[in-house]
XYZ file of C-alpha atoms in Angstrom:
782
model
C 0.000 0.000 0.000
C 1.443 3.374 -1.037
C 2.165 5.921 1.654
C -0.078 8.967 1.267
C 2.125 12.107 1.518
C 1.358 15.803 1.515
C 3.380 19.008 1.470
C 4.185 20.219 5.008
C 2.244 23.370 5.799
C -0.739 22.430 3.628
C -4.045 20.985 4.830
C -4.048 17.402 6.064
C -5.474 15.365 3.111
C -6.366 12.207 5.017
C -9.488 11.472 6.999
C -9.802 11.846 10.761
C -12.691 9.930 12.289
C -13.513 9.043 15.856
C -11.447 5.826 15.583
C -8.702 4.619 13.261
C -10.918 2.096 11.497
C -12.914 4.948 9.991
C -9.861 7.197 9.373
C -7.189 7.402 6.644
C -3.608 8.471 7.458
C -1.313 10.780 5.511
C 2.242 11.824 6.159
C 4.209 15.092 5.723
C 6.396 14.573 2.678
C 10.146 14.381 3.498
C 12.394 16.820 1.671
C 13.755 14.968 -1.368
C 16.038 16.110 -4.098
C 14.974 16.110 -7.737
C 15.667 12.611 -9.140
C 19.076 12.514 -10.801
C 20.268 15.751 -9.165
C 24.073 15.908 -9.239
C 26.253 15.682 -6.181
C 28.441 18.694 -5.404
C 32.063 18.363 -4.294
C 33.927 21.604 -3.593
C 37.640 21.113 -2.879
C 39.280 24.174 -1.346
C 43.074 24.090 -1.353
C 44.934 26.394 1.001
C 47.683 28.858 -0.022
C 48.186 26.990 -3.310
C 49.487 29.384 -5.950
C 48.559 29.738 -9.611
C 51.795 28.088 -10.731
C 51.874 25.127 -8.343
C 49.523 22.501 -9.819
C 50.853 20.320 -12.593
C 47.964 21.266 -14.870
C 48.974 24.922 -14.437
C 52.512 24.268 -15.637
C 54.187 23.315 -12.371
C 56.813 20.559 -12.128
C 55.019 19.292 -8.991
C 53.145 16.044 -9.619
C 49.378 16.405 -9.111
C 48.046 13.628 -11.371
C 44.549 13.404 -9.863
C 43.896 17.131 -10.109
C 45.422 17.113 -13.588
C 42.953 14.359 -14.531
C 40.059 16.566 -13.432
C 41.359 19.313 -15.721
C 41.770 16.835 -18.579
C 38.232 15.572 -18.097
C 36.674 18.981 -17.568
C 37.558 22.670 -17.619
C 40.524 24.686 -16.405
C 39.932 28.386 -15.754
C 42.819 30.776 -16.312
C 41.155 33.915 -14.922
C 39.729 32.993 -11.486
C 40.147 35.495 -8.653
C 39.977 35.345 -4.858
C 40.229 37.895 -2.028
C 43.958 37.280 -1.223
C 43.318 35.724 2.225
C 41.730 32.540 3.537
C 38.722 33.353 5.786
C 37.518 36.122 3.438
C 37.798 33.858 0.395
C 36.147 30.925 2.134
C 33.241 33.137 3.151
C 32.745 34.097 -0.512
C 32.883 30.469 -1.622
C 30.064 29.380 0.690
C 27.833 32.484 0.485
C 28.233 33.973 -2.999
C 28.665 37.403 -1.383
C 31.708 39.688 -1.163
C 33.891 39.296 1.877
C 33.290 42.673 3.525
C 29.547 42.112 3.180
C 30.246 38.846 5.030
C 31.999 40.835 7.822
C 35.149 38.990 6.761
C 37.540 41.757 5.765
C 40.392 39.577 6.997
C 40.964 36.396 8.984
C 38.897 35.923 12.143
C 41.907 36.264 14.421
C 42.289 39.940 13.464
C 38.618 40.916 13.472
C 37.847 44.489 14.534
C 34.718 46.326 15.593
C 33.381 47.520 12.242
C 30.529 45.959 10.237
C 32.743 44.669 7.434
C 35.415 43.445 9.831
C 33.860 41.784 12.893
C 33.963 38.167 11.687
C 30.255 37.414 12.274
C 28.908 36.322 8.886
C 25.335 37.677 8.830
C 22.605 35.055 8.846
C 21.014 36.887 5.913
C 24.050 35.740 3.915
C 23.112 32.082 3.846
C 25.620 29.310 3.209
C 25.341 26.962 0.232
C 24.905 24.156 2.775
C 21.825 25.888 4.207
C 20.418 26.389 0.707
C 20.906 22.778 -0.379
C 19.430 21.351 2.813
C 16.137 22.799 1.616
C 16.432 20.685 -1.527
C 17.105 17.267 -0.035
C 20.923 17.204 -0.015
C 23.176 15.601 2.560
C 25.671 18.297 3.573
C 29.171 17.680 4.922
C 32.194 19.791 5.752
C 35.510 18.007 6.191
C 38.712 19.891 6.988
C 39.325 23.573 7.622
C 36.430 25.865 8.613
C 37.803 29.278 9.730
C 34.459 31.034 9.282
C 33.458 32.277 12.718
C 34.845 34.543 15.444
C 37.869 32.898 17.026
C 36.625 33.652 20.528
C 33.568 31.439 19.815
C 35.608 28.301 19.094
C 35.457 26.981 22.666
C 33.098 24.405 24.169
C 31.050 27.318 25.563
C 29.878 28.159 22.044
C 27.630 29.710 20.930
C 27.286 27.033 18.277
C 25.030 28.831 15.819
C 28.020 29.830 13.666
C 29.817 26.481 13.911
C 29.503 24.253 10.817
C 26.477 22.398 12.187
C 24.831 25.734 12.870
C 25.309 26.864 9.276
C 23.718 23.966 7.447
C 26.374 21.244 7.500
C 24.875 18.061 8.907
C 28.280 16.500 9.615
C 31.650 18.108 10.363
C 35.112 16.709 10.961
C 38.154 18.934 10.900
C 39.547 22.038 12.580
C 37.919 25.369 13.284
C 40.863 27.765 12.987
C 43.214 28.886 10.264
C 45.830 26.168 10.516
C 46.810 23.180 12.592
C 49.553 20.611 12.816
C 49.145 17.821 10.282
C 50.706 15.425 12.803
C 48.936 16.589 15.987
C 45.809 18.447 14.795
C 43.262 20.297 16.915
C 40.304 18.176 15.814
C 36.584 18.777 16.187
C 33.934 16.161 15.342
C 30.541 17.787 14.839
C 30.373 20.061 17.934
C 33.003 18.538 20.225
C 36.764 18.128 20.438
C 38.332 14.777 19.699
C 41.879 13.457 19.582
C 43.484 12.009 16.474
C 42.831 8.275 16.102
C 46.538 7.446 15.843
C 49.915 9.008 16.549
C 52.471 10.091 13.936
C 54.584 7.119 15.015
C 51.645 4.914 14.044
C 51.431 6.546 10.625
C 48.881 9.291 11.294
C 48.593 12.314 9.001
C 45.671 14.727 8.940
C 45.075 14.725 5.168
C 44.657 10.942 5.093
C 42.321 11.150 8.091
C 40.201 13.815 6.381
C 39.913 11.768 3.196
C 38.929 8.707 5.255
C 36.201 10.672 7.021
C 34.868 12.230 3.813
C 34.551 8.750 2.312
C 32.862 7.519 5.473
C 30.312 10.350 5.555
C 29.285 9.706 1.949
C 29.255 5.954 2.435
C 27.145 6.201 5.584
C 24.365 7.984 3.709
C 24.598 6.178 0.383
C 24.115 2.738 1.928
C 20.756 3.887 3.306
C 19.635 6.389 0.644
C 21.671 5.643 -2.501
C 19.851 8.219 -4.622
C 20.131 11.086 -2.145
C 22.689 13.610 -3.473
C 25.392 15.105 -1.279
C 27.241 18.378 -1.009
C 30.741 17.845 0.388
C 32.902 20.853 1.210
C 36.365 19.264 1.398
C 39.060 21.565 2.764
C 42.402 19.938 3.591
C 44.881 22.079 5.483
C 47.241 21.711 2.552
C 49.188 23.561 1.396
C 49.011 26.062 4.244
C 51.816 25.974 6.776
C 52.873 23.871 8.488
C 54.211 22.019 5.445
C 53.993 18.622 7.131
C 54.415 15.481 5.081
C 55.903 11.978 5.449
C 59.593 12.148 4.594
C 59.331 9.720 1.709
C 57.017 12.106 -0.130
C 59.417 15.020 0.247
C 62.351 12.820 -0.773
C 60.691 12.156 -4.137
C 61.724 15.696 -5.065
C 65.340 15.437 -3.945
C 67.363 17.755 -6.176
C 64.345 18.914 -8.187
C 64.634 22.537 -7.078
C 68.389 22.922 -6.769
C 68.436 25.446 -9.604
C 66.273 27.850 -7.616
C 63.152 29.969 -7.841
C 64.083 31.941 -10.958
C 64.543 28.736 -12.914
C 61.244 27.403 -11.547
C 59.474 30.505 -12.830
C 61.011 30.282 -16.286
C 60.147 26.595 -16.680
C 56.617 26.985 -15.355
C 55.922 30.038 -17.493
C 57.076 28.259 -20.641
C 54.824 25.327 -19.811
C 51.865 27.660 -19.124
C 52.232 29.064 -22.636
C 52.314 25.554 -24.090
C 49.112 24.704 -22.218
C 47.344 27.856 -23.383
C 46.885 29.103 -19.830
C 48.571 32.432 -20.536
C 48.358 34.262 -23.889
C 51.212 33.725 -26.364
C 52.317 37.352 -26.081
C 52.290 37.504 -22.290
C 55.440 38.449 -20.393
C 56.663 36.951 -17.150
C 56.098 39.443 -14.332
C 59.024 41.521 -13.155
C 61.675 40.157 -10.829
C 60.543 40.866 -7.288
C 62.849 43.253 -5.398
C 62.204 41.439 -2.105
C 63.528 38.116 -3.403
C 67.287 37.476 -3.382
C 69.206 36.275 -6.420
C 69.509 32.501 -6.114
C 73.045 32.435 -7.461
C 74.168 34.969 -4.848
C 73.193 32.673 -1.976
C 75.690 30.441 -0.195
C 75.632 26.718 -1.035
C 74.309 25.935 2.463
C 71.486 28.434 2.083
C 70.551 27.134 -1.356
C 70.404 23.617 0.047
C 68.118 24.744 2.882
C 65.794 26.607 0.537
C 65.721 23.729 -1.937
C 64.756 21.347 0.865
C 61.960 23.679 1.936
C 60.535 23.437 -1.560
C 61.017 19.662 -1.696
C 58.932 19.398 1.466
C 56.239 21.690 0.047
C 56.120 19.754 -3.234
C 55.822 16.476 -1.349
C 53.016 17.953 0.731
C 51.084 18.993 -2.377
C 51.601 15.641 -4.115
C 50.585 13.809 -0.940
C 47.399 15.913 -0.818
C 46.672 15.176 -4.478
C 47.037 11.468 -3.693
C 44.372 11.592 -0.981
C 42.042 13.717 -3.092
C 42.509 10.944 -5.640
C 41.363 8.382 -3.065
C 38.162 10.378 -2.564
C 37.589 10.588 -6.320
C 38.276 6.863 -6.678
C 35.606 6.131 -4.076
C 33.077 8.219 -6.008
C 34.034 6.321 -9.154
C 33.665 2.999 -7.299
C 30.101 3.818 -6.206
C 29.289 5.130 -9.696
C 28.805 8.740 -8.570
C 31.779 10.567 -10.089
C 30.231 11.256 -13.495
C 27.242 12.922 -11.875
C 29.228 14.918 -9.340
C 29.954 18.568 -10.009
C 33.552 18.759 -8.797
C 34.988 22.214 -8.244
C 38.610 22.760 -7.144
C 39.876 26.175 -6.080
C 42.531 27.705 -3.845
C 41.635 30.393 -1.325
C 44.458 32.774 -2.258
C 47.900 32.915 -3.812
C 50.953 31.211 -2.373
C 51.879 32.459 1.087
C 54.846 34.589 2.135
C 54.355 33.961 5.850
C 57.687 32.141 6.005
C 59.473 35.457 5.554
C 62.540 36.053 3.388
C 64.455 33.091 4.826
C 61.622 30.667 5.495
C 61.072 29.294 8.964
C 60.925 25.997 10.826
C 58.132 27.597 12.883
C 55.439 29.847 11.390
C 54.594 31.064 14.891
C 57.750 33.162 14.638
C 56.187 35.109 11.749
C 53.072 35.987 13.727
C 55.222 37.117 16.663
C 57.695 39.202 14.625
C 60.426 36.886 15.897
C 62.129 35.151 12.946
C 65.167 33.022 13.653
C 68.502 34.087 12.210
C 69.293 32.159 9.053
C 72.165 30.360 10.766
C 69.704 28.931 13.285
C 67.195 27.975 10.589
C 69.924 25.961 8.882
C 70.176 23.692 11.913
C 66.603 22.479 11.343
C 67.094 21.284 7.753
C 66.635 17.577 8.493
C 63.537 18.229 10.644
C 61.533 20.129 8.014
C 58.147 18.542 7.455
C 58.300 16.518 10.643
C 56.359 16.715 13.922
C 58.885 18.990 15.683
C 58.415 21.825 13.179
C 55.703 24.208 11.993
C 57.602 24.987 8.823
C 57.074 27.340 5.888
C 59.268 27.985 2.847
C 61.137 31.202 1.976
C 59.190 33.797 0.047
C 61.300 33.291 -3.081
C 59.259 30.098 -3.502
C 56.087 32.059 -2.779
C 56.888 34.375 -5.671
C 57.714 31.390 -7.903
C 54.547 29.577 -6.826
C 52.417 32.396 -8.207
C 54.017 32.278 -11.667
C 53.440 34.221 -13.903
C 52.042 36.925 -11.625
C 53.384 39.523 -9.190
C 53.559 39.118 -5.433
C 51.547 36.901 -3.126
C 48.895 36.201 -0.495
C 47.712 39.246 1.525
C 48.247 41.541 -1.481
C 45.882 42.368 -4.326
C 48.325 42.146 -7.194
C 47.401 39.112 -9.275
C 49.828 36.848 -7.440
C 47.646 37.260 -4.361
C 44.245 36.969 -6.018
C 44.634 34.803 -9.165
C 44.235 31.122 -8.428
C 43.708 27.665 -9.876
C 40.110 26.738 -10.640
C 38.948 23.413 -12.101
C 35.424 22.213 -12.938
C 34.647 18.566 -13.705
C 31.160 17.179 -14.382
C 31.110 14.574 -17.172
C 27.331 14.178 -17.186
C 26.710 17.898 -17.489
C 29.662 19.386 -19.407
C 30.498 18.201 -22.894
C 33.910 19.878 -23.107
C 37.000 17.924 -22.069
C 40.398 19.363 -21.276
C 39.601 22.901 -22.381
C 40.718 26.251 -20.970
C 38.222 28.980 -20.109
C 39.496 32.559 -20.023
C 36.415 34.474 -18.869
C 36.905 36.620 -15.761
C 35.653 34.830 -12.652
C 35.635 35.429 -8.915
C 34.901 33.031 -6.079
C 31.595 34.797 -5.344
C 30.521 33.142 -8.618
C 30.638 29.608 -7.183
C 27.304 29.615 -5.339
C 25.348 31.070 -8.285
C 27.001 28.483 -10.551
C 26.000 25.553 -8.327
C 22.442 26.835 -7.965
C 22.015 27.236 -11.725
C 23.421 23.767 -12.392
C 20.938 22.314 -9.906
C 18.056 24.385 -11.211
C 17.587 25.971 -7.794
C 16.581 29.568 -7.135
C 18.381 31.430 -4.334
C 16.128 31.099 -1.283
C 14.145 34.119 -0.127
C 14.582 33.073 3.491
C 16.503 30.549 5.555
C 15.087 29.557 8.953
C 12.944 32.675 8.929
C 15.774 35.100 8.014
C 15.193 37.070 4.819
C 18.182 36.559 2.521
C 20.340 39.220 0.901
C 20.957 39.113 -2.871
C 23.868 37.099 -4.208
C 26.760 39.162 -5.541
C 28.254 36.644 -7.947
C 27.479 35.614 -11.512
C 26.906 32.008 -12.554
C 29.707 30.560 -14.666
C 27.470 27.913 -16.205
C 27.361 30.026 -19.375
C 31.046 29.235 -19.925
C 30.722 25.464 -19.722
C 30.058 24.857 -23.411
C 30.808 28.335 -24.781
C 34.573 28.956 -24.734
C 34.281 32.330 -26.466
C 31.289 33.713 -24.584
C 31.870 37.293 -23.407
C 32.597 37.741 -19.712
C 29.511 38.470 -17.603
C 31.306 39.309 -14.340
C 32.628 42.695 -15.416
C 33.670 44.549 -12.247
C 35.250 43.290 -9.033
C 36.827 45.225 -6.172
C 39.556 44.001 -3.783
C 40.807 45.176 -0.389
C 43.073 43.267 1.904
C 44.940 44.794 4.857
C 44.989 48.176 3.136
C 46.103 46.779 -0.242
C 43.439 47.678 -2.863
C 42.563 46.895 -6.472
C 39.685 46.800 -8.926
C 39.094 44.859 -12.161
C 36.765 46.262 -14.802
C 36.370 45.171 -18.430
C 39.998 44.185 -18.955
C 41.491 47.073 -16.992
C 43.010 46.772 -13.533
C 43.912 49.473 -11.018
C 46.048 48.583 -7.987
C 46.978 50.681 -4.960
C 49.612 48.677 -3.064
C 50.227 49.106 0.659
C 52.781 49.655 2.033
C 54.154 49.726 -1.507
C 54.870 47.632 -4.617
C 57.349 45.695 -2.463
C 58.653 46.031 1.070
C 62.094 47.126 -0.115
C 60.624 49.808 -2.389
C 58.258 51.015 0.336
C 60.899 51.008 3.042
C 58.175 49.675 5.347
C 57.248 46.187 6.583
C 53.954 44.351 6.314
C 51.274 45.398 8.790
C 51.834 49.155 8.917
C 48.594 51.048 9.737
C 47.098 53.368 7.102
C 46.451 56.902 8.388
C 44.093 59.458 6.858
C 47.133 61.318 5.530
C 48.508 58.085 4.047
C 45.207 57.405 2.312
C 45.050 60.868 0.776
C 48.596 60.465 -0.542
C 47.883 56.965 -1.829
C 44.777 58.054 -3.723
C 46.547 61.062 -5.213
C 49.835 59.464 -6.236
C 50.120 55.688 -5.825
C 47.403 53.945 -7.817
C 48.770 51.877 -10.708
C 46.897 51.038 -13.923
C 47.246 47.928 -16.079
C 45.455 46.856 -19.235
C 45.355 43.207 -18.171
C 43.515 42.176 -21.318
C 46.881 42.770 -23.027
C 49.238 42.765 -20.022
C 47.929 40.011 -17.718
C 51.041 40.017 -15.493
C 50.874 43.719 -14.553
C 54.204 44.725 -16.016
C 53.332 48.024 -17.696
C 51.878 50.768 -15.507
C 49.722 53.041 -17.688
C 48.615 55.413 -14.928
C 50.275 58.438 -16.529
C 49.104 57.596 -20.062
C 45.443 56.928 -19.186
C 44.746 59.208 -16.259
C 41.056 59.427 -17.134
C 40.659 55.640 -16.974
C 42.541 55.527 -13.663
C 40.344 58.216 -12.095
C 37.273 56.346 -13.321
C 38.458 53.121 -11.673
C 39.398 54.814 -8.396
C 35.927 56.322 -8.240
C 34.407 52.942 -9.046
C 36.465 51.358 -6.253
C 34.943 53.778 -3.754
C 31.451 53.030 -5.084
C 32.049 49.323 -4.497
C 33.581 50.058 -1.099
C 30.441 51.907 -0.065
C 28.182 49.190 -1.418
C 29.892 46.299 0.387
C 31.096 47.823 3.680
C 34.822 48.089 2.962
C 35.559 51.214 5.028
C 37.439 51.999 7.207
C 40.627 50.898 5.488
C 42.968 49.180 7.946
C 46.494 48.174 7.002
C 47.565 47.013 10.451
C 48.629 43.455 11.170
C 49.955 42.497 14.613
C 47.980 45.268 16.293
C 44.743 43.596 15.195
C 45.788 40.302 16.753
C 45.698 41.995 20.160
C 42.391 43.862 19.789
C 40.002 43.221 22.683
C 36.880 41.532 21.307
C 33.549 40.605 22.942
C 33.742 37.301 24.771
C 30.983 34.802 25.460
C 31.473 35.295 29.206
C 31.597 38.556 31.096
C 35.058 40.110 31.614
C 36.819 38.665 34.654
C 40.235 38.321 36.224
C 40.038 34.663 37.266
C 39.589 31.582 35.088
C 38.963 28.239 36.795
C 39.842 25.140 34.764
C 39.340 21.462 35.466
C 40.984 18.302 34.130
C 39.063 16.198 31.643
C 37.369 19.219 30.058
C 37.859 20.477 26.519
C 40.952 22.473 25.673
C 40.393 26.236 25.438
C 41.426 27.983 22.189
C 43.863 30.886 22.543
C 41.378 33.624 21.661
C 38.724 32.295 24.063
C 40.949 31.839 27.097
C 42.899 33.946 29.576
C 45.445 36.199 27.866
C 48.574 35.895 30.008
C 51.139 37.377 27.621
C 53.007 40.525 28.715
C 51.104 40.958 31.972
C 51.424 39.892 35.613
C 49.554 36.683 36.275
C 49.429 33.655 38.497
C 48.502 30.003 37.983
C 47.363 28.076 41.067
C 46.709 24.339 41.071
C 44.738 22.697 43.893
C 46.170 19.165 44.027
C 46.372 16.025 46.110
C 49.703 14.385 45.461
C 51.358 11.161 46.572
C 54.911 9.983 46.157
C 55.586 9.303 42.468
C 52.739 11.442 41.125
C 53.643 13.721 38.236
C 52.258 15.322 35.115
C 51.077 18.563 33.597
C 48.881 20.851 35.667
C 48.229 23.399 32.906
C 49.816 23.932 29.492
C 49.256 26.190 26.515
C 50.744 25.732 23.069
C 52.970 23.087 21.525
C 56.625 22.390 20.786
C 56.717 25.466 18.549
C 55.853 27.826 21.411
C 53.932 28.137 24.640
C 54.304 27.331 28.329
C 53.770 24.444 30.728
C 53.275 24.195 34.512
C 53.996 20.658 35.684
C 55.354 18.229 38.246
C 58.275 16.035 37.208
C 60.310 13.722 39.435
C 58.306 15.035 42.358
C 59.445 18.636 41.768
C 57.394 21.611 40.633
C 58.379 23.136 37.260
C 57.414 25.890 34.844
C 58.791 26.073 31.278
C 58.355 28.900 28.779
C 59.001 27.983 25.145
C 59.854 31.203 23.280
C 58.655 30.359 19.713
C 60.996 27.311 19.747
C 64.043 29.614 19.805
C 64.722 29.328 23.538
C 63.361 27.413 26.504
C 63.368 29.039 29.948
C 62.717 26.951 33.056
C 61.889 27.591 36.668
C 62.340 24.481 38.839
C 61.914 23.861 42.564
C 64.962 22.220 44.170
C 62.965 19.935 46.447
C 60.023 17.611 46.041
C 56.421 18.531 46.712
C 55.407 16.803 49.961
C 52.642 14.232 49.827
C 49.191 15.599 50.611
C 46.895 18.370 49.451
C 48.626 21.561 48.334
C 48.261 24.794 46.415
C 50.974 24.840 43.747
C 51.465 28.262 42.220
C 53.398 29.971 39.444
C 53.679 33.748 39.237
C 54.945 35.977 36.451
C 55.905 39.555 37.250
C 57.028 41.651 34.258
C 60.305 43.508 34.797
C 60.258 45.406 31.512
C 58.090 46.383 28.569
C 57.526 44.155 25.536
C 59.082 45.106 22.203
C 56.437 43.807 19.823
C 58.077 45.086 16.637
C 61.219 43.140 17.489
C 59.280 40.048 18.512
C 60.183 40.184 22.197
C 57.530 39.722 24.851
C 57.896 41.255 28.304
C 60.798 39.922 30.397
C 59.970 39.048 33.960
C 60.444 37.035 37.114
C 59.057 33.544 37.217
C 58.366 32.272 40.721
C 57.114 28.962 42.096
C 55.256 28.631 45.392
C 54.046 25.658 47.428
C 51.294 26.647 49.864
C 52.348 30.286 49.668
C 56.050 29.655 50.292
C 58.477 30.679 47.560
C 60.528 27.669 46.394
C 62.061 28.853 43.094
C 62.768 32.162 41.383
C 64.244 32.726 37.903
C 64.475 35.535 35.372
C 62.694 34.980 32.048
C 64.636 37.297 29.697
C 62.060 37.166 26.890
C 58.589 35.684 26.420
C 56.173 35.045 23.563
C 55.015 38.554 22.595
C 51.776 38.407 20.586
C 50.101 35.069 20.002
C 50.496 31.379 20.789
C 49.453 29.369 17.736
C 48.604 26.515 18.007
C 47.465 27.862 21.345
C 45.036 25.517 23.041
C 45.045 25.670 26.847
C 44.697 22.224 28.462
C 44.202 21.377 32.114
C 45.812 18.227 33.451
C 47.718 17.250 30.295
C 49.806 18.509 27.363
C 48.398 16.585 24.370
C 49.900 16.515 20.900
C 53.324 18.012 20.418
C 54.536 18.845 23.958
C 55.546 22.374 24.920
C 58.547 21.106 26.846
C 60.992 18.322 25.860
C 61.308 17.232 29.491
C 58.384 14.831 29.111
C 56.395 12.855 26.550
C 52.864 13.894 25.633
C 50.232 13.856 26.944
C 51.920 13.586 30.382
C 48.605 13.549 32.226
C 48.761 14.413 35.904
C 48.585 11.202 37.930
C 47.569 12.762 41.234
C 44.219 14.338 42.038
C 43.879 17.712 40.329
C 40.843 19.578 41.613
C 41.148 22.901 39.797
C 43.655 25.248 38.219
C 42.990 28.975 38.537
C 44.561 31.530 36.214
C 44.477 34.985 37.818
C 45.065 38.089 35.716
C 44.346 40.668 38.429
C 48.027 41.350 39.017
C 47.770 40.408 42.710
C 51.061 38.636 43.395
C 52.485 37.187 46.576
C 55.034 39.363 48.360
C 57.309 37.170 50.463
C 60.499 39.075 51.197
C 61.775 36.543 53.722
C 61.475 33.639 51.262
C 63.068 35.697 48.496
C 66.031 36.508 50.750
C 66.358 32.857 51.719
C 66.419 31.806 48.057
C 68.974 34.473 47.199
C 71.260 33.342 50.026
C 70.946 29.717 48.912
C 72.312 30.641 45.477
C 75.493 32.241 46.844
């Protein structure tokens, strides 16, 4: 007997009598997709430049992505916002990033409508739209689309993936994470990795496994129900973590340097028809050293950095291939709209010399090159958080200028592949129409025959800003429909319009030419000078690599584009322009809880993300653990960070310890000489600054570190420098130090074996004054 169904919200069509024998049932119809509706797979790569995929001319092997290009379409003119959270917000909403309140990454949100990191609910996600049409919706990998201070177990959860239309989530919430020891979240709760690196664990493999599982779970029950999978591996963002055998495949491949890489890749791009025959390679970047002028040791270091990156990208391609193979195995690949895009150009966050620890970049504390050289054999492994030198960044964005964070084409022009055998007749063709990532949502909706919803969960929706690219699928010569697009990122501005491009770089065309570093604020006087004298003009229809500045020859066109930029800025909430970097990391933002001086933590609870927890850097603070301890008990009381930077308060060999890991460049310890007696005690660490921080030089406040047992001072040491700005990865964990341990004195997770009642972090500045104990300690040192 057929089930009688009716549309929810309409009148009940059955019969209701006094008893069931004289009644007829009917059921609200479940939401079902249109029969034969295609699946949607969006793969978002991270910091992968225009010239880094094999199908875009790179020497790096990416056979599975290349196969998508060969079986579908490769776009040569796709554009992003130049930074990850902003781009990712465009990909899922179809709206411009300032309209999404995502002017920059969440960690540097500020209190202006276009900048606060809270994507408005009127800007619905593609996941929320497709739920209304019977799709299963999954997000696997990086999220990075909500205020950082909301990433804790206190929520609120309405902007977490499950709150924005994804039915399943497995991955990490922030901008990056260790590939060996990731900060993992499953749906709405933290989890630990299923294996250790020693047991063969790597995040990308884990993500591919989970994506396959999510699809398989649903398909075995509802084989005809389509899915939307948003698959976002952490690759190729730092840390460039990869099994050594993958990096070793490229041994010697980059010994001739970044200039040679650019020349080879550019020649291949011309052969592939990705750049026009008459195009020129962009100018040599003034911030990048001449490869041949480097010492042999330095060249070897830099070559190894690139070998590790190349292995990381090939390893990622391999696991994307596993996902595609699964779709082929279940006979779903041909009817899956596969879209592959990167969120911005290749990243320069490794600095001019590269780094074994990206945390040094965010703290303005790069290691001297001589020290970096000592880490060569560790690159890519669990003890590093490594990133290559920015010569490789420049090469990775071949043929364009500059890189991530800047709105020259190297920052905003990215790979973009579309593969859908059942819906696109073309195979292996290049499309040159202008495109921007706000075009992805309109494209998917048109392919599915779905109108943008008027409301989602009762919230009236704003208009989409993008233009569907479906018109390009079988029309290679169709005129571009997306004709104007603005850009602003950290004060760096640009606009594209009908083949012309105006760029206003900040702090300048390069750091060496500007005489200023990244992250300098833009003042009103700066802005007036920039608008009057520093906009550049390129006819990118003829000069796609921005080599020939026509600002003086076509002043009328330049003025027109500057005016148009301000129109777009007003329309999408771009103002006020903010070029600052590190300063925005330290902005006070609204917290879920009321402001307070004391934070009480308990063992066995979720770790607390850096931006949601107590901010102890550069200020007096104390940490007090209420413990019951017996002979032989030891372990971590409270720890924040990892082996690449942070601090740990712990008991080892019966003695109380504190260790401060200064961005993996130095480790400072305070240790009690005697053992903690058995029984219940208050174990305390205090930090009292003795000087001011020097943030520009990457030096946090020096200070005195003191250990107390039940109020009695037992150890006192000077900490000459501390972490100045941010601890990343920066989770705060009570009772253990999971993952990559802050301190080499113990093995993770080093859980405390005694009874740990609470740990209280006090930021009031109230410190113990015990002159007698201090004198006694001083005398003992004589």
